[in-house]
Amino acid sequence: MSNGDKKKRLVLLLFAAAAVAAILLAPVLGMETILPAAWWGEGLGRELNIFWKMRVPRVLTAFIAGSGLALSGMAFQAMFRNPLATPFTLGVSSGASLGTAIYIRTGIAFSIFGITGASFAAFGGALLALTVVYGLTRLKGGFSSATLLLAGVAVSFCFSSLILFIQYICGVQHSFRILRWLMGSLDVVGYLPVLNILPFVAMGTVILLGLGHELNLLMTG
């Protein structure tokens, strides 16, 4: 193993250690004194209730969601051979936001296996954005990275304009819900949100690990 590979592995190990430390320390920051002996007792006090039912789930949700975003960014950077590439590059983020905005505006509410309809709408909007970008690129008669980038930027601006239009014609309540979704939130209680996003991030991680060799080849050009 070369010195360069050893340094890369050392950096990865340091980042992994920092991530584990963040998960362990973040829930207890700012908490009042907690008796360790009572952590697993039956009579949970107010502080312990807050710790296990609010603080720990929010830290885990933030960690898993951040991991998914990091993996997505890495895949985009490998595909475009550009360290500045993001999900906004192909309009994926704008498409997901548009799908959710339409879902909220229509007033539809449903869930499947505990996954809200907003998540399905966001996924559908992201697929729509990718389909439009792919179609525009094929119309140009080529499939270069530059063409993909230009089409992605155009689709992103178009979808962002549609989101603003939907907010404009919405009432105050729907407009507020759309804005809150666009900004994001960790206002979760319990472990259901953790269980909702964990399978998707886990599957994406496994797929990207399996395609690691191909992604490295793309990075080399």
mmCIF file with all atom_site columns, N, CA, C and O in Angstrom, residues 2 6 12 14 25 30 37 73 88 92 94 109 114 185 196 203 208 213:
data_model
loop_
_atom_site.group_PDB
_atom_site.id
_atom_site.type_symbol
_atom_site.label_atom_id
_atom_site.label_alt_id
_atom_site.label_comp_id
_atom_site.label_asym_id
_atom_site.label_entity_id
_atom_site.label_seq_id
_atom_site.pdbx_PDB_ins_code
_atom_site.Cartn_x
_atom_site.Cartn_y
_atom_site.Cartn_z
_atom_site.occupancy
_atom_site.B_iso_or_equiv
_atom_site.pdbx_formal_charge
_atom_site.auth_seq_id
_atom_site.auth_comp_id
_atom_site.auth_asym_id
_atom_site.auth_atom_id
_atom_site.pdbx_PDB_model_num
ATOM 1  N N  . SER A 1 2   ? 0.609   2.179  -0.897  1.00 0.00 ? 2   SER A N  1
ATOM 2  C CA . SER A 1 2   ? 1.413   3.387  -1.012  1.00 0.00 ? 2   SER A CA 1
ATOM 3  C C  . SER A 1 2   ? 1.122   4.345  0.140   1.00 0.00 ? 2   SER A C  1
ATOM 4  O O  . SER A 1 2   ? 0.137   4.209  0.868   1.00 0.00 ? 2   SER A O  1
ATOM 5  N N  . LYS A 1 6   ? -2.336  5.152  2.357   1.00 0.00 ? 6   LYS A N  1
ATOM 6  C CA . LYS A 1 6   ? -2.348  5.132  3.825   1.00 0.00 ? 6   LYS A CA 1
ATOM 7  C C  . LYS A 1 6   ? -2.894  6.438  4.394   1.00 0.00 ? 6   LYS A C  1
ATOM 8  O O  . LYS A 1 6   ? -3.667  6.438  5.359   1.00 0.00 ? 6   LYS A O  1
ATOM 9  N N  . LEU A 1 12  ? -9.990  8.958  6.397   1.00 0.00 ? 12  LEU A N  1
ATOM 10 C CA . LEU A 1 12  ? -11.319 8.358  6.504   1.00 0.00 ? 12  LEU A CA 1
ATOM 11 C C  . LEU A 1 12  ? -11.586 7.868  7.921   1.00 0.00 ? 12  LEU A C  1
ATOM 12 O O  . LEU A 1 12  ? -12.697 8.032  8.449   1.00 0.00 ? 12  LEU A O  1
ATOM 13 N N  . LEU A 1 14  ? -10.261 9.051  10.660  1.00 0.00 ? 14  LEU A N  1
ATOM 14 C CA . LEU A 1 14  ? -10.449 10.225 11.511  1.00 0.00 ? 14  LEU A CA 1
ATOM 15 C C  . LEU A 1 14  ? -11.853 10.795 11.353  1.00 0.00 ? 14  LEU A C  1
ATOM 16 O O  . LEU A 1 14  ? -12.499 11.178 12.345  1.00 0.00 ? 14  LEU A O  1
ATOM 17 N N  . LEU A 1 25  ? -21.988 12.489 21.546  1.00 0.00 ? 25  LEU A N  1
ATOM 18 C CA . LEU A 1 25  ? -21.939 13.688 22.371  1.00 0.00 ? 25  LEU A CA 1
ATOM 19 C C  . LEU A 1 25  ? -23.090 14.651 22.110  1.00 0.00 ? 25  LEU A C  1
ATOM 20 O O  . LEU A 1 25  ? -23.547 15.339 23.024  1.00 0.00 ? 25  LEU A O  1
ATOM 21 N N  . GLY A 1 30  ? -25.920 20.459 26.488  1.00 0.00 ? 30  GLY A N  1
ATOM 22 C CA . GLY A 1 30  ? -26.940 21.359 26.996  1.00 0.00 ? 30  GLY A CA 1
ATOM 23 C C  . GLY A 1 30  ? -27.940 20.718 27.926  1.00 0.00 ? 30  GLY A C  1
ATOM 24 O O  . GLY A 1 30  ? -28.829 21.399 28.449  1.00 0.00 ? 30  GLY A O  1
ATOM 25 N N  . ALA A 1 37  ? -27.368 5.898  36.439  1.00 0.00 ? 37  ALA A N  1
ATOM 26 C CA . ALA A 1 37  ? -27.967 4.677  36.966  1.00 0.00 ? 37  ALA A CA 1
ATOM 27 C C  . ALA A 1 37  ? -29.440 4.554  36.609  1.00 0.00 ? 37  ALA A C  1
ATOM 28 O O  . ALA A 1 37  ? -29.995 3.465  36.593  1.00 0.00 ? 37  ALA A O  1
ATOM 29 N N  . GLY A 1 73  ? -23.975 13.595 -3.224  1.00 0.00 ? 73  GLY A N  1
ATOM 30 C CA . GLY A 1 73  ? -23.015 14.554 -3.756  1.00 0.00 ? 73  GLY A CA 1
ATOM 31 C C  . GLY A 1 73  ? -21.786 13.882 -4.333  1.00 0.00 ? 73  GLY A C  1
ATOM 32 O O  . GLY A 1 73  ? -21.276 14.284 -5.388  1.00 0.00 ? 73  GLY A O  1
ATOM 33 N N  . PHE A 1 88  ? -28.310 19.894 -7.204  1.00 0.00 ? 88  PHE A N  1
ATOM 34 C CA . PHE A 1 88  ? -28.920 21.003 -7.929  1.00 0.00 ? 88  PHE A CA 1
ATOM 35 C C  . PHE A 1 88  ? -28.460 21.035 -9.386  1.00 0.00 ? 88  PHE A C  1
ATOM 36 O O  . PHE A 1 88  ? -29.104 21.666 -10.224 1.00 0.00 ? 88  PHE A O  1
ATOM 37 N N  . VAL A 1 92  ? -32.323 17.968 -9.809  1.00 0.00 ? 92  VAL A N  1
ATOM 38 C CA . VAL A 1 92  ? -32.950 16.929 -8.988  1.00 0.00 ? 92  VAL A CA 1
ATOM 39 C C  . VAL A 1 92  ? -33.608 17.543 -7.752  1.00 0.00 ? 92  VAL A C  1
ATOM 40 O O  . VAL A 1 92  ? -34.755 17.221 -7.410  1.00 0.00 ? 92  VAL A O  1
ATOM 41 N N  . SER A 1 94  ? -34.609 20.657 -7.303  1.00 0.00 ? 94  SER A N  1
ATOM 42 C CA . SER A 1 94  ? -35.757 21.475 -7.703  1.00 0.00 ? 94  SER A CA 1
ATOM 43 C C  . SER A 1 94  ? -36.942 20.606 -8.095  1.00 0.00 ? 94  SER A C  1
ATOM 44 O O  . SER A 1 94  ? -38.097 20.933 -7.792  1.00 0.00 ? 94  SER A O  1
ATOM 45 N N  . ALA A 1 109 ? -53.416 13.724 1.202   1.00 0.00 ? 109 ALA A N  1
ATOM 46 C CA . ALA A 1 109 ? -52.656 13.231 2.351   1.00 0.00 ? 109 ALA A CA 1
ATOM 47 C C  . ALA A 1 109 ? -52.766 11.709 2.417   1.00 0.00 ? 109 ALA A C  1
ATOM 48 O O  . ALA A 1 109 ? -53.873 11.173 2.490   1.00 0.00 ? 109 ALA A O  1
ATOM 49 N N  . GLY A 1 114 ? -45.831 3.731  6.408   1.00 0.00 ? 114 GLY A N  1
ATOM 50 C CA . GLY A 1 114 ? -45.291 4.759  7.286   1.00 0.00 ? 114 GLY A CA 1
ATOM 51 C C  . GLY A 1 114 ? -44.558 5.873  6.564   1.00 0.00 ? 114 GLY A C  1
ATOM 52 O O  . GLY A 1 114 ? -44.108 6.823  7.205   1.00 0.00 ? 114 GLY A O  1
ATOM 53 N N  . SER A 1 185 ? -36.355 20.469 8.417   1.00 0.00 ? 185 SER A N  1
ATOM 54 C CA . SER A 1 185 ? -36.534 20.540 9.854   1.00 0.00 ? 185 SER A CA 1
ATOM 55 C C  . SER A 1 185 ? -36.142 19.222 10.491  1.00 0.00 ? 185 SER A C  1
ATOM 56 O O  . SER A 1 185 ? -36.217 18.153 9.866   1.00 0.00 ? 185 SER A O  1
ATOM 57 N N  . ASN A 1 196 ? -37.817 5.383  8.717   1.00 0.00 ? 196 ASN A N  1
ATOM 58 C CA . ASN A 1 196 ? -38.309 5.694  7.371   1.00 0.00 ? 196 ASN A CA 1
ATOM 59 C C  . ASN A 1 196 ? -37.172 5.943  6.393   1.00 0.00 ? 196 ASN A C  1
ATOM 60 O O  . ASN A 1 196 ? -37.220 5.514  5.231   1.00 0.00 ? 196 ASN A O  1
ATOM 61 N N  . MET A 1 203 ? -29.669 1.238  1.311   1.00 0.00 ? 203 MET A N  1
ATOM 62 C CA . MET A 1 203 ? -29.657 0.669  -0.041  1.00 0.00 ? 203 MET A CA 1
ATOM 63 C C  . MET A 1 203 ? -28.779 1.494  -0.980  1.00 0.00 ? 203 MET A C  1
ATOM 64 O O  . MET A 1 203 ? -28.021 0.939  -1.784  1.00 0.00 ? 203 MET A O  1
ATOM 65 N N  . LEU A 1 208 ? -23.818 2.168  -4.187  1.00 0.00 ? 208 LEU A N  1
ATOM 66 C CA . LEU A 1 208 ? -22.641 2.969  -4.527  1.00 0.00 ? 208 LEU A CA 1
ATOM 67 C C  . LEU A 1 208 ? -21.344 2.237  -4.188  1.00 0.00 ? 208 LEU A C  1
ATOM 68 O O  . LEU A 1 208 ? -20.352 2.366  -4.916  1.00 0.00 ? 208 LEU A O  1
ATOM 69 N N  . HIS A 1 213 ? -15.870 0.882  -8.301  1.00 0.00 ? 213 HIS A N  1
ATOM 70 C CA . HIS A 1 213 ? -14.875 0.781  -9.367  1.00 0.00 ? 213 HIS A CA 1
ATOM 71 C C  . HIS A 1 213 ? -15.283 1.601  -10.580 1.00 0.00 ? 213 HIS A C  1
ATOM 72 O O  . HIS A 1 213 ? -14.466 2.317  -11.161 1.00 0.00 ? 213 HIS A O  1
#
